């Protein structure tokens, strides 16, 4: 498994680094950790939208008025999930099911 930039920075702290350089490297590593967490959160949310969309598209195959509404509801839910992820909220809301 590849190491994150933050892990690589931490390994470099103390190796020929002055105390000031070590502080700068620690700050950079902390910032990278925060970005990694945000990236994981966004990827998880995007994956949830992908899975939900895939499940929605594998639903009923017959074109009827009821199916049309079922698909529309699924698309609206995917849009709402994506909007929540981008806003920094939890990607799943039990209240909508």
Tab-separated table of C-alpha atoms in Angstrom:
chain	number	residue	atom	x	y	z
A	1	UNK	CA	0.000	0.000	0.000
A	2	UNK	CA	1.357	3.407	-0.883
A	3	UNK	CA	2.005	5.916	1.855
A	4	UNK	CA	0.384	9.322	1.964
A	5	UNK	CA	2.384	12.509	1.546
A	6	UNK	CA	1.721	13.261	5.213
A	7	UNK	CA	3.339	9.965	6.246
A	8	UNK	CA	6.320	10.667	4.035
A	9	UNK	CA	6.659	14.149	5.543
A	10	UNK	CA	6.536	12.740	9.076
A	11	UNK	CA	9.324	10.316	8.209
A	12	UNK	CA	11.434	13.273	7.078
A	13	UNK	CA	10.897	15.221	10.317
A	14	UNK	CA	14.007	15.068	12.432
A	15	UNK	CA	16.195	13.813	9.617
A	16	UNK	CA	18.544	16.741	9.131
A	17	UNK	CA	15.726	19.164	9.916
A	18	UNK	CA	16.090	22.125	12.199
A	19	UNK	CA	13.428	22.622	14.901
A	20	UNK	CA	11.777	25.323	12.762
A	21	UNK	CA	11.780	23.078	9.693
A	22	UNK	CA	10.329	20.240	11.789
A	23	UNK	CA	7.483	22.511	12.933
A	24	UNK	CA	6.767	23.508	9.337
A	25	UNK	CA	6.811	19.861	8.253
A	26	UNK	CA	4.444	18.880	11.093
A	27	UNK	CA	2.039	21.645	10.044
A	28	UNK	CA	2.191	20.522	6.424
A	29	UNK	CA	1.594	16.898	7.459
A	30	UNK	CA	-1.445	17.923	9.525
A	31	UNK	CA	-2.851	19.894	6.585
A	32	UNK	CA	-2.346	16.910	4.275
A	33	UNK	CA	-4.075	14.627	6.781
A	34	UNK	CA	-7.088	16.954	6.802
A	35	UNK	CA	-7.162	16.974	2.992
A	36	UNK	CA	-6.905	13.171	2.905
A	37	UNK	CA	-9.893	12.886	5.262
A	38	UNK	CA	-11.943	15.267	3.124
A	39	UNK	CA	-10.996	13.361	-0.024
A	40	UNK	CA	-12.074	10.071	1.594
A	41	UNK	CA	-15.382	11.658	2.642
A	42	UNK	CA	-16.029	12.903	-0.897
A	43	UNK	CA	-15.092	9.559	-2.460
A	44	UNK	CA	-17.392	7.693	-0.054
A	45	UNK	CA	-20.256	10.023	-0.903
A	46	UNK	CA	-19.631	9.737	-4.619
A	47	UNK	CA	-19.490	5.949	-4.357
A	48	UNK	CA	-22.828	5.982	-2.512
A	49	UNK	CA	-24.394	8.022	-5.309
A	50	UNK	CA	-22.912	5.648	-7.919
A	51	UNK	CA	-24.258	2.557	-6.143
A	52	UNK	CA	-27.687	4.108	-5.676
A	53	UNK	CA	-27.781	5.140	-9.345
A	54	UNK	CA	-26.762	1.670	-10.457
A	55	UNK	CA	-29.453	0.106	-8.269
A	56	UNK	CA	-32.016	2.579	-9.603
A	57	UNK	CA	-31.161	1.796	-13.217
A	58	UNK	CA	-31.417	-1.943	-12.598
A	59	UNK	CA	-34.967	-1.509	-11.276
A	60	UNK	CA	-38.205	-2.190	-13.152
A	61	UNK	CA	-37.727	-2.717	-16.873
A	62	UNK	CA	-41.227	-2.085	-18.164
A	63	UNK	CA	-41.983	1.490	-19.199
A	64	UNK	CA	-45.116	2.406	-17.287
A	65	UNK	CA	-46.220	5.662	-15.644
A	66	UNK	CA	-45.432	4.167	-12.213
A	67	UNK	CA	-41.913	3.224	-13.345
A	68	UNK	CA	-41.313	6.704	-14.672
A	69	UNK	CA	-42.124	8.197	-11.267
A	70	UNK	CA	-39.950	5.562	-9.588
A	71	UNK	CA	-36.978	6.553	-11.763
A	72	UNK	CA	-37.605	10.260	-11.187
A	73	UNK	CA	-37.640	9.701	-7.422
A	74	UNK	CA	-34.339	7.820	-7.696
A	75	UNK	CA	-32.697	10.607	-9.696
A	76	UNK	CA	-33.951	13.231	-7.242
A	77	UNK	CA	-32.469	11.225	-4.374
A	78	UNK	CA	-29.095	10.944	-6.165
A	79	UNK	CA	-29.050	14.693	-6.746
A	80	UNK	CA	-29.883	15.307	-3.090
A	81	UNK	CA	-27.115	12.926	-1.975
A	82	UNK	CA	-24.576	14.648	-4.198
A	83	UNK	CA	-25.696	18.066	-2.965
A	84	UNK	CA	-25.231	16.945	0.675
A	85	UNK	CA	-21.758	15.570	-0.025
A	86	UNK	CA	-20.659	18.763	-1.732
A	87	UNK	CA	-22.068	20.851	1.135
A	88	UNK	CA	-20.034	18.837	3.653
A	89	UNK	CA	-23.050	17.106	5.189
A	90	UNK	CA	-23.547	13.401	5.779
A	91	UNK	CA	-24.308	11.741	2.433
A	92	UNK	CA	-27.076	9.502	3.744
A	93	UNK	CA	-30.293	10.638	5.390
A	94	UNK	CA	-32.607	7.953	6.801
A	95	UNK	CA	-35.511	10.412	6.818
A	96	UNK	CA	-35.705	10.370	3.020
A	97	UNK	CA	-36.349	6.635	2.666
